[in-house]
Tab-separated table of C-alpha atoms in Angstrom:
chain	number	residue	atom	x	y	z
A	588	UNK	CA	0.168	-0.246	-0.025
A	589	UNK	CA	1.539	3.324	-0.989
A	590	UNK	CA	1.369	6.468	1.337
A	591	UNK	CA	-1.275	7.987	-0.887
A	592	UNK	CA	-3.669	5.193	-0.733
A	593	UNK	CA	-3.247	5.087	3.040
A	594	UNK	CA	-4.079	8.804	3.425
A	595	UNK	CA	-7.336	8.050	1.466
A	596	UNK	CA	-8.236	4.893	3.707
A	597	UNK	CA	-6.983	6.385	7.134
A	598	UNK	CA	-10.037	8.270	7.873
A	599	UNK	CA	-12.202	5.181	7.531
A	600	UNK	CA	-9.743	3.412	9.352
A	601	UNK	CA	-9.758	5.700	12.096
A	602	UNK	CA	-13.569	5.627	12.326
A	603	UNK	CA	-13.629	1.976	12.395
A	604	UNK	CA	-15.377	1.516	8.993
A	605	UNK	CA	-12.702	-0.121	6.905
A	606	UNK	CA	-12.885	-3.819	6.247
A	607	UNK	CA	-10.631	-5.940	8.250
A	608	UNK	CA	-8.398	-7.362	5.510
A	609	UNK	CA	-7.847	-3.543	4.136
A	610	UNK	CA	-7.360	-2.551	7.961
A	611	UNK	CA	-4.692	-5.047	8.381
A	612	UNK	CA	-2.915	-4.004	5.280
A	613	UNK	CA	-2.864	-0.492	6.529
A	614	UNK	CA	-1.837	-1.264	9.751
A	615	UNK	CA	1.373	-3.186	8.332
A	616	UNK	CA	2.206	0.143	6.156
A	617	UNK	CA	1.569	2.372	9.589
A	618	UNK	CA	4.152	0.130	11.150
A	619	UNK	CA	6.760	0.770	8.205
A	620	UNK	CA	6.271	4.585	7.205
A	621	UNK	CA	7.136	7.196	10.078
A	622	UNK	CA	5.345	9.924	7.818
A	623	UNK	CA	2.345	8.151	7.817
A	624	UNK	CA	2.453	7.007	11.271
A	625	UNK	CA	2.846	10.586	12.303
A	626	UNK	CA	-0.161	11.778	10.014
A	627	UNK	CA	-2.226	8.963	12.052
A	628	UNK	CA	-1.316	10.163	15.534
A	629	UNK	CA	-2.133	13.612	14.728
A	630	UNK	CA	-5.405	12.496	13.579
A	631	UNK	CA	-6.243	10.390	16.664
A	632	UNK	CA	-4.854	13.293	18.741
A	633	UNK	CA	-7.540	15.676	16.941
A	634	UNK	CA	-10.120	12.830	17.474
A	635	UNK	CA	-9.689	12.794	20.891
A	636	UNK	CA	-9.263	16.283	21.529
A	637	UNK	CA	-12.733	16.695	19.520
A	638	UNK	CA	-14.517	14.108	21.539
A	639	UNK	CA	-15.412	16.332	24.527
A	640	UNK	CA	-19.345	17.001	25.286
A	641	UNK	CA	-20.533	20.263	26.494
A	642	UNK	CA	-23.731	19.717	29.156
A	643	UNK	CA	-26.279	22.596	29.332
A	644	UNK	CA	-26.085	23.951	32.662
A	645	UNK	CA	-28.659	23.547	34.945
A	646	UNK	CA	-30.277	26.954	35.475
A	647	UNK	CA	-30.087	27.255	31.510
A	648	UNK	CA	-31.957	24.255	31.098
A	649	UNK	CA	-34.861	25.517	33.305
A	650	UNK	CA	-34.644	28.786	31.383
A	651	UNK	CA	-34.760	27.076	28.105
A	652	UNK	CA	-37.699	24.802	29.040
A	653	UNK	CA	-39.875	27.510	30.732
A	654	UNK	CA	-39.123	29.767	27.157
A	655	UNK	CA	-40.086	26.807	25.011
A	656	UNK	CA	-43.323	26.052	27.174
A	657	UNK	CA	-43.976	29.960	27.252
A	658	UNK	CA	-43.779	30.337	23.270
A	659	UNK	CA	-45.367	27.035	22.620
A	660	UNK	CA	-48.216	27.852	24.280
A	661	UNK	CA	-49.257	31.368	23.048
A	662	UNK	CA	-49.956	30.830	19.460
A	663	UNK	CA	-49.888	33.198	16.613
A	664	UNK	CA	-49.371	36.724	18.914
A	665	UNK	CA	-46.084	35.308	20.107
A	666	UNK	CA	-45.345	34.018	16.651
A	667	UNK	CA	-46.150	37.842	15.062
A	668	UNK	CA	-43.936	39.269	17.690
A	669	UNK	CA	-41.309	37.012	17.149
A	670	UNK	CA	-41.412	37.861	13.420
A	671	UNK	CA	-41.444	41.564	14.217
A	672	UNK	CA	-38.356	41.201	16.260
A	673	UNK	CA	-36.558	39.427	13.718
A	674	UNK	CA	-37.501	41.913	11.021
A	675	UNK	CA	-36.611	45.035	13.331
A	676	UNK	CA	-33.267	43.700	14.503
A	677	UNK	CA	-32.288	42.664	10.896
A	678	UNK	CA	-32.619	46.267	9.745
A	679	UNK	CA	-31.259	47.587	12.979
A	680	UNK	CA	-27.996	45.468	12.815
A	681	UNK	CA	-27.458	45.619	9.134
A	682	UNK	CA	-24.265	46.956	7.904
A	683	UNK	CA	-24.438	50.526	6.880
A	684	UNK	CA	-22.888	49.788	3.568
A	685	UNK	CA	-25.390	46.904	2.873
A	686	UNK	CA	-28.044	48.894	4.149
A	687	UNK	CA	-27.646	51.559	1.506
A	688	UNK	CA	-26.845	48.972	-1.194
A	689	UNK	CA	-30.442	47.573	-0.125
A	690	UNK	CA	-32.038	50.713	-0.266
A	691	UNK	CA	-30.589	52.114	-3.325
A	692	UNK	CA	-31.766	49.060	-5.217
A	693	UNK	CA	-35.445	49.871	-4.487
A	694	UNK	CA	-35.599	52.711	-6.983
A	695	UNK	CA	-33.515	50.741	-9.465
A	696	UNK	CA	-35.779	47.937	-9.313
A	697	UNK	CA	-38.877	50.159	-9.550
A	698	UNK	CA	-37.360	51.727	-12.646
A	699	UNK	CA	-36.909	48.430	-14.530
A	700	UNK	CA	-40.578	47.594	-13.791
A	701	UNK	CA	-41.371	50.940	-15.134
A	702	UNK	CA	-39.379	50.567	-18.275
A	703	UNK	CA	-41.189	47.155	-18.948
A	704	UNK	CA	-44.524	48.508	-18.385
A	705	UNK	CA	-44.062	51.181	-20.748
A	706	UNK	CA	-43.717	48.916	-23.401
A	707	UNK	CA	-47.249	48.394	-23.117
A	708	UNK	CA	-49.524	51.387	-24.439
A	709	UNK	CA	-52.106	52.273	-21.453
A	710	UNK	CA	-54.520	53.422	-24.025
A	711	UNK	CA	-55.024	51.355	-27.261
A	712	UNK	CA	-55.664	54.398	-29.810
A	713	UNK	CA	-53.332	57.186	-31.064
A	714	UNK	CA	-54.561	60.735	-31.749
A	715	UNK	CA	-53.380	61.879	-35.182
A	716	UNK	CA	-53.897	65.435	-36.656
A	717	UNK	CA	-55.152	65.888	-40.399
A	718	UNK	CA	-55.175	68.981	-42.370
A	719	UNK	CA	-58.986	69.597	-43.070
A	720	UNK	CA	-60.909	72.583	-45.130
A	721	UNK	CA	-64.088	73.707	-46.419
A	722	UNK	CA	-64.886	75.909	-49.315
A	723	UNK	CA	-66.397	78.811	-48.442
A	724	UNK	CA	-67.005	82.379	-49.784
A	725	UNK	CA	-66.152	85.118	-47.542
A	726	UNK	CA	-68.581	87.926	-47.179
A	727	UNK	CA	-66.065	90.379	-48.883
A	728	UNK	CA	-65.406	88.040	-51.586
A	729	UNK	CA	-66.993	86.792	-54.814
A	730	UNK	CA	-64.780	83.684	-54.850
A	731	UNK	CA	-64.968	80.453	-52.924
A	732	UNK	CA	-61.787	79.643	-51.216
A	733	UNK	CA	-60.467	76.763	-48.978
A	734	UNK	CA	-60.706	77.789	-45.226
A	735	UNK	CA	-57.989	75.470	-43.550
A	736	UNK	CA	-58.242	73.936	-40.045
A	737	UNK	CA	-57.197	70.711	-38.642
A	738	UNK	CA	-59.122	67.824	-37.449
A	739	UNK	CA	-58.037	65.330	-34.747
A	740	UNK	CA	-58.848	61.793	-35.492
A	741	UNK	CA	-58.622	58.661	-33.004
A	742	UNK	CA	-57.031	55.781	-34.594
A	743	UNK	CA	-57.150	52.391	-32.837
A	744	UNK	CA	-53.888	50.301	-33.133
A	745	UNK	CA	-55.681	47.726	-35.138
A	746	UNK	CA	-56.474	50.229	-37.826
A	747	UNK	CA	-52.697	51.650	-37.739
A	748	UNK	CA	-51.435	48.103	-38.073
A	749	UNK	CA	-53.558	47.499	-41.072
A	750	UNK	CA	-52.055	50.530	-42.971
A	751	UNK	CA	-48.531	49.807	-41.679
A	752	UNK	CA	-48.793	45.915	-43.161
A	753	UNK	CA	-50.443	46.980	-46.216
A	754	UNK	CA	-47.594	49.691	-46.849
A	755	UNK	CA	-45.112	47.001	-45.736
A	756	UNK	CA	-46.176	44.534	-48.529
A	757	UNK	CA	-45.565	46.875	-51.170
A	758	UNK	CA	-41.941	46.530	-52.457
A	759	UNK	CA	-41.624	49.846	-54.190
A	760	UNK	CA	-42.176	53.697	-53.655
A	761	UNK	CA	-45.848	54.324	-53.635
A	762	UNK	CA	-48.062	57.084	-52.334
A	763	UNK	CA	-51.496	58.278	-52.344
A	764	UNK	CA	-53.556	61.355	-51.751
A	765	UNK	CA	-57.149	62.021	-51.294
A	766	UNK	CA	-59.917	64.264	-50.045
A	767	UNK	CA	-62.451	62.803	-47.667
A	768	UNK	CA	-65.722	63.873	-46.187
A	769	UNK	CA	-66.583	63.584	-42.646
A	770	UNK	CA	-70.033	62.250	-42.246
A	771	UNK	CA	-72.408	63.280	-39.596
A	772	UNK	CA	-71.718	60.297	-37.559
A	773	UNK	CA	-68.045	61.333	-37.425
A	774	UNK	CA	-66.390	58.895	-39.535
A	775	UNK	CA	-65.082	59.569	-43.198
A	776	UNK	CA	-65.751	58.595	-46.478
A	777	UNK	CA	-63.481	59.266	-49.661
A	778	UNK	CA	-64.587	62.092	-51.776
A	779	UNK	CA	-61.974	62.676	-54.374
A	780	UNK	CA	-58.755	60.693	-54.855
A	781	UNK	CA	-56.240	63.318	-56.145
A	782	UNK	CA	-53.574	60.302	-56.564
A	783	UNK	CA	-54.095	56.770	-56.835
A	784	UNK	CA	-51.677	54.252	-55.257
A	785	UNK	CA	-49.972	51.809	-57.421
A	786	UNK	CA	-51.234	49.350	-55.087
A	787	UNK	CA	-54.993	48.680	-54.611
A	788	UNK	CA	-54.460	47.076	-51.114
A	789	UNK	CA	-53.115	50.217	-49.658
A	790	UNK	CA	-56.292	52.156	-50.952
A	791	UNK	CA	-58.728	49.599	-49.658
A	792	UNK	CA	-56.819	49.786	-46.036
A	793	UNK	CA	-57.173	53.620	-45.910
A	794	UNK	CA	-60.544	53.173	-47.139
A	795	UNK	CA	-61.305	51.014	-44.176
A	796	UNK	CA	-59.411	52.860	-41.750
A	797	UNK	CA	-61.313	55.963	-42.586
A	798	UNK	CA	-64.518	54.303	-42.244
A	799	UNK	CA	-63.646	53.422	-38.942
A	800	UNK	CA	-61.820	56.136	-37.393
A	801	UNK	CA	-63.583	58.685	-35.323
A	802	UNK	CA	-62.874	62.214	-36.254
A	803	UNK	CA	-63.706	65.259	-34.200
A	804	UNK	CA	-65.659	67.856	-35.065
A	805	UNK	CA	-63.335	70.818	-36.506
A	806	UNK	CA	-64.002	74.366	-35.059
A	807	UNK	CA	-65.763	76.741	-37.085
A	808	UNK	CA	-66.462	74.460	-39.791
A	809	UNK	CA	-69.818	72.647	-40.739
A	810	UNK	CA	-68.733	69.988	-43.377
A	811	UNK	CA	-64.879	69.667	-43.291
A	812	UNK	CA	-62.918	67.758	-45.858
A	813	UNK	CA	-59.886	65.769	-44.663
A	814	UNK	CA	-56.719	65.951	-46.848
A	815	UNK	CA	-55.249	62.445	-46.306
A	816	UNK	CA	-52.011	61.790	-48.142
A	817	UNK	CA	-49.782	58.824	-47.595
A	818	UNK	CA	-46.225	58.182	-48.754
A	819	UNK	CA	-43.956	55.309	-48.677
A	820	UNK	CA	-40.438	55.870	-49.420
A	821	UNK	CA	-38.095	53.047	-50.321
A	822	UNK	CA	-34.937	53.766	-48.667
A	823	UNK	CA	-33.017	51.067	-50.111
A	824	UNK	CA	-34.097	51.497	-53.473
A	825	UNK	CA	-31.216	53.360	-55.126
A	826	UNK	CA	-28.624	50.956	-53.767
A	827	UNK	CA	-27.702	48.335	-56.425
A	828	UNK	CA	-28.150	44.732	-55.471
A	829	UNK	CA	-30.813	45.475	-52.711
B	760	UNK	CA	-12.832	6.184	22.521
B	761	UNK	CA	-15.946	4.375	22.121
B	762	UNK	CA	-17.095	5.621	25.460
B	763	UNK	CA	-16.656	9.169	24.536
B	764	UNK	CA	-18.254	8.787	21.210
B	765	UNK	CA	-21.201	6.625	22.146
B	766	UNK	CA	-24.204	8.712	21.796
B	767	UNK	CA	-26.825	8.906	24.605
B	768	UNK	CA	-29.959	9.156	22.126
B	769	UNK	CA	-29.444	5.786	20.839
B	770	UNK	CA	-29.720	4.346	24.222
B	771	UNK	CA	-33.427	4.275	24.162
B	772	UNK	CA	-34.781	0.986	22.512
B	773	UNK	CA	-36.948	0.791	19.210
B	774	UNK	CA	-40.258	0.338	20.795
B	775	UNK	CA	-39.768	3.102	23.626
B	776	UNK	CA	-38.863	5.490	20.674
B	777	UNK	CA	-42.201	4.548	18.978
B	778	UNK	CA	-44.000	5.048	21.846
B	779	UNK	CA	-42.364	8.331	22.486
B	780	UNK	CA	-43.275	9.692	19.043
B	781	UNK	CA	-47.236	8.555	19.338
B	782	UNK	CA	-47.052	10.361	22.672
B	783	UNK	CA	-45.469	13.430	21.313
B	784	UNK	CA	-47.844	13.463	18.330
B	785	UNK	CA	-50.887	13.437	20.874
B	786	UNK	CA	-49.110	16.738	22.449
B	787	UNK	CA	-48.128	14.792	25.769
B	788	UNK	CA	-46.497	17.101	28.076
B	789	UNK	CA	-44.629	14.182	29.607
B	790	UNK	CA	-43.144	13.213	26.318
B	791	UNK	CA	-41.977	16.552	25.386
B	792	UNK	CA	-40.024	16.822	28.857
B	793	UNK	CA	-38.545	13.351	28.339
B	794	UNK	CA	-37.407	14.287	24.847
B	795	UNK	CA	-35.836	17.279	26.350
B	796	UNK	CA	-34.019	15.708	29.041
B	797	UNK	CA	-32.920	12.961	26.383
B	798	UNK	CA	-31.378	15.347	23.732
B	799	UNK	CA	-30.551	18.851	25.553
B	800	UNK	CA	-27.186	17.969	25.624
B	801	UNK	CA	-26.760	16.562	22.390
B	802	UNK	CA	-28.499	19.550	20.701
B	803	UNK	CA	-26.547	21.985	22.765
B	804	UNK	CA	-23.069	20.486	22.128
B	805	UNK	CA	-23.790	20.346	18.550
B	806	UNK	CA	-24.719	24.013	18.467
B	807	UNK	CA	-21.609	25.205	20.717
B	808	UNK	CA	-19.123	23.337	18.517
B	809	UNK	CA	-20.946	24.699	15.411
B	810	UNK	CA	-21.205	28.249	16.173
B	811	UNK	CA	-18.543	28.662	19.484
B	812	UNK	CA	-20.830	30.612	21.103
B	813	UNK	CA	-22.836	29.411	24.277
B	814	UNK	CA	-25.596	32.063	24.292
B	815	UNK	CA	-26.224	31.242	20.461
B	816	UNK	CA	-26.185	27.967	21.205
B	817	UNK	CA	-28.800	28.064	24.153
B	818	UNK	CA	-31.067	30.089	21.903
B	819	UNK	CA	-30.562	27.551	19.146
B	820	UNK	CA	-31.362	24.845	21.814
B	821	UNK	CA	-34.784	26.862	22.312
B	822	UNK	CA	-35.301	27.097	18.936
B	823	UNK	CA	-34.906	23.421	18.347
B	824	UNK	CA	-37.368	22.270	21.036
B	825	UNK	CA	-39.751	24.945	19.813
B	826	UNK	CA	-39.898	23.586	16.316
B	827	UNK	CA	-40.172	20.198	18.026
B	828	UNK	CA	-43.288	21.535	20.030
B	829	UNK	CA	-44.807	22.999	17.018
B	830	UNK	CA	-43.780	20.880	13.920
B	831	UNK	CA	-44.073	17.393	15.375
B	832	UNK	CA	-47.183	16.791	13.031
B	833	UNK	CA	-44.619	17.415	9.931
B	834	UNK	CA	-42.287	14.703	11.236
B	835	UNK	CA	-43.031	11.846	9.012
B	836	UNK	CA	-41.055	9.052	10.860
B	837	UNK	CA	-38.774	8.040	7.910
B	838	UNK	CA	-35.703	8.749	10.150
B	839	UNK	CA	-35.175	8.725	13.937
B	840	UNK	CA	-36.311	11.426	16.086
B	841	UNK	CA	-32.596	12.066	16.922
B	842	UNK	CA	-31.619	12.402	13.358
B	843	UNK	CA	-34.504	14.762	12.636
B	844	UNK	CA	-33.544	17.027	15.763
B	845	UNK	CA	-30.018	17.209	14.549
B	846	UNK	CA	-31.165	18.208	11.002
B	847	UNK	CA	-33.107	20.840	12.470
B	848	UNK	CA	-30.370	21.964	14.814
B	849	UNK	CA	-28.129	21.989	11.589
B	850	UNK	CA	-30.389	24.221	9.715
B	851	UNK	CA	-30.924	26.559	12.429
B	852	UNK	CA	-27.037	26.738	13.123
B	853	UNK	CA	-26.398	27.448	9.342
B	854	UNK	CA	-29.007	30.089	9.361
B	855	UNK	CA	-27.206	31.970	11.999
B	856	UNK	CA	-23.854	31.219	10.587
B	857	UNK	CA	-25.075	32.892	7.369
B	858	UNK	CA	-26.724	35.800	9.423
B	859	UNK	CA	-23.582	36.442	11.468
B	860	UNK	CA	-21.147	36.079	8.127
B	861	UNK	CA	-23.560	38.915	6.376
B	862	UNK	CA	-22.748	41.054	9.647
B	863	UNK	CA	-18.941	40.740	9.494
B	864	UNK	CA	-18.560	38.419	12.115
B	865	UNK	CA	-14.831	37.859	11.511
B	866	UNK	CA	-14.569	41.617	12.700
B	867	UNK	CA	-16.640	41.118	15.952
B	868	UNK	CA	-15.559	38.865	18.828
B	869	UNK	CA	-17.291	35.866	20.086
B	870	UNK	CA	-18.155	37.159	23.860
B	871	UNK	CA	-17.581	33.828	25.473
B	872	UNK	CA	-14.553	33.161	23.763
B	873	UNK	CA	-13.439	36.735	25.032
B	874	UNK	CA	-14.603	36.303	28.376
B	875	UNK	CA	-12.651	32.810	28.708
B	876	UNK	CA	-9.512	34.707	27.204
B	877	UNK	CA	-9.673	37.473	30.227
B	878	UNK	CA	-10.822	35.449	32.672
B	879	UNK	CA	-8.586	34.186	35.471
B	880	UNK	CA	-5.564	32.698	34.196
B	881	UNK	CA	-3.945	31.835	37.652
B	882	UNK	CA	-5.150	28.359	39.016
B	883	UNK	CA	-7.335	28.328	41.732
B	884	UNK	CA	-5.070	27.535	44.783
B	885	UNK	CA	-7.726	25.463	46.648
B	886	UNK	CA	-8.756	23.597	43.642
B	887	UNK	CA	-8.803	19.829	44.335
B	888	UNK	CA	-7.720	18.934	40.770
B	889	UNK	CA	-4.505	16.926	41.049
B	890	UNK	CA	-2.876	18.739	37.975
B	891	UNK	CA	-3.945	22.211	37.734
B	892	UNK	CA	-1.448	22.948	34.995
B	893	UNK	CA	-2.775	20.169	33.004
B	894	UNK	CA	-6.374	21.376	33.397
B	895	UNK	CA	-5.373	24.591	32.257
B	896	UNK	CA	-3.466	23.209	28.981
B	897	UNK	CA	-6.583	21.054	28.230
B	898	UNK	CA	-8.911	24.115	28.528
B	899	UNK	CA	-6.380	25.969	26.199
B	900	UNK	CA	-6.423	23.221	23.960
B	901	UNK	CA	-10.286	23.280	23.801
B	902	UNK	CA	-9.958	27.041	23.021
B	903	UNK	CA	-7.946	26.501	19.986
B	904	UNK	CA	-9.787	23.720	18.836
B	905	UNK	CA	-12.921	25.738	18.965
B	906	UNK	CA	-10.963	28.691	16.846
B	907	UNK	CA	-9.881	26.081	14.386
B	908	UNK	CA	-13.251	24.757	13.949
B	909	UNK	CA	-14.710	28.369	13.411
B	910	UNK	CA	-12.023	28.507	10.380
B	911	UNK	CA	-13.612	25.401	8.827
B	912	UNK	CA	-16.172	25.918	6.167
B	913	UNK	CA	-19.616	25.211	7.539
B	914	UNK	CA	-20.262	22.001	5.575
B	915	UNK	CA	-16.842	20.535	6.898
B	916	UNK	CA	-17.250	21.886	10.373
B	917	UNK	CA	-20.847	20.072	10.399
B	918	UNK	CA	-19.491	16.817	9.205
B	919	UNK	CA	-16.266	16.649	11.544
B	920	UNK	CA	-18.645	17.434	14.762
B	921	UNK	CA	-21.314	15.034	13.952
B	922	UNK	CA	-18.639	12.469	13.468
B	923	UNK	CA	-16.178	13.004	15.962
B	924	UNK	CA	-18.238	14.753	19.128
B	925	UNK	CA	-21.724	13.328	18.463
B	926	UNK	CA	-20.213	9.736	16.998
B	927	UNK	CA	-22.859	9.505	14.295
B	928	UNK	CA	-22.346	6.817	11.719
B	929	UNK	CA	-21.469	8.151	7.916
B	930	UNK	CA	-24.838	6.791	6.912
B	931	UNK	CA	-26.544	8.738	9.409
B	932	UNK	CA	-24.321	12.003	8.901
B	933	UNK	CA	-25.422	11.662	5.055
B	934	UNK	CA	-28.829	11.637	6.064
B	935	UNK	CA	-28.663	14.634	8.688
B	936	UNK	CA	-26.857	16.843	6.181
B	937	UNK	CA	-28.552	15.502	2.970
B	938	UNK	CA	-25.446	14.630	1.083
B	939	UNK	CA	-24.160	11.516	-0.296
B	940	UNK	CA	-21.823	9.464	1.962
B	941	UNK	CA	-18.767	10.040	-0.320
B	942	UNK	CA	-19.372	13.675	0.026
B	943	UNK	CA	-19.556	13.125	3.917
B	944	UNK	CA	-16.123	11.218	4.009
B	945	UNK	CA	-14.404	13.742	2.082
B	946	UNK	CA	-15.594	16.567	4.252
B	947	UNK	CA	-14.675	14.693	7.296
B	948	UNK	CA	-11.299	14.091	5.657
B	949	UNK	CA	-10.546	17.413	4.728
B	950	UNK	CA	-11.916	19.031	7.919
B	951	UNK	CA	-9.843	16.683	10.132
B	952	UNK	CA	-6.771	17.321	8.287
B	953	UNK	CA	-7.051	20.985	8.425
B	954	UNK	CA	-7.662	20.572	12.143
B	955	UNK	CA	-4.785	18.794	12.572
B	956	UNK	CA	-2.498	21.499	10.499
B	957	UNK	CA	-3.824	24.208	12.626
B	958	UNK	CA	-3.410	22.246	16.019
B	959	UNK	CA	0.002	20.945	15.419
B	960	UNK	CA	1.735	23.185	17.865
B	961	UNK	CA	-0.513	22.115	20.773
B	962	UNK	CA	0.168	18.443	19.906
B	963	UNK	CA	3.976	18.796	19.869
B	964	UNK	CA	3.575	20.634	23.161
B	965	UNK	CA	1.604	17.648	24.653
B	966	UNK	CA	4.502	15.650	23.341
B	967	UNK	CA	7.095	17.425	25.451
């Protein structure tokens, strides 16, 4: 048996858990090797030094027993008191540096959650402003002229998504512009198309969107006409190979 | 050696233990008192050796028996009551250990050890001990041992104490700490070897 093997087995031997035949071989090695015998004696010494039992002193016994009795027989109020005590002492005894690091973690964590929540819009529609006009003859004039104003429209995200995806499918630059009449119900219908888009889907999507969008009434104007224009700009179109 | 490491708790018979458990489940006061008197020293010794602080150890003893009182219905009986109490003690001690380490325990001093250090060093002249110097030396060794134990990682400390102080078998230790037997063996080996190296000066002093 080598010294290495002896050192691996020696603890089991010390604990009396080594098989008899192996123990005999180990004893043989201990008889021959001074280093290992010294190692062995050191371990025995430690084991003997450790084998000293403490005894719970009698006054302490009574105190512990009484405390256990007291705490066991008063149900949740005592428990609550203990929890509160633990909590209080925890924060009281906390190292200053740790305390501040814990406290400063609070705003950071909150900020993180706010940032996550900000990804989900609270309101499910957007207000967009459109130019609008009405042909009107001013008292001082003989001509009818456009009177310009703005109307606010409330687009749902579903609407915007529809236009967006229709535009996204078009692989080239495209644009449309049209004039729409606001109906008494607050929606809009296409009145006149000034420029047709190359893609009919886009026109259909815009038409749908106008019909379902709620326009707010414009100030000073009874029958406003909305100017709606849309342009897709293909940024990559003049790059060769794309 | 056998006398020193034999554990008190193992001296009650199987039938007695079963009987005790039934009575504990019925919240019999007498049974709790019996269990307390059987195991108080075991629990106390384990916690003193693990935390090297007598006040803490008393606190833990209290917590352990309170847990016994409150949670006995959770004890399924798949291990012996002694093993269960050891496990509870170990968990409590590990919690305190963590708790104190968080508060830079290394920078604070253990009060009981400090008191021992500052206490009377001269032997009592009317002491009836035949070799007061030997008693003193033994105390000094115990103190050094406790300091060396404190420097061990908690796992190794627990394994060494359960084996060499409480005299549990490898299987029982594995059950208490919830680890494989191989792991337990290696923890005991490392722990003992480190203790041996730390206490070398004392051992050589004893040989002189």
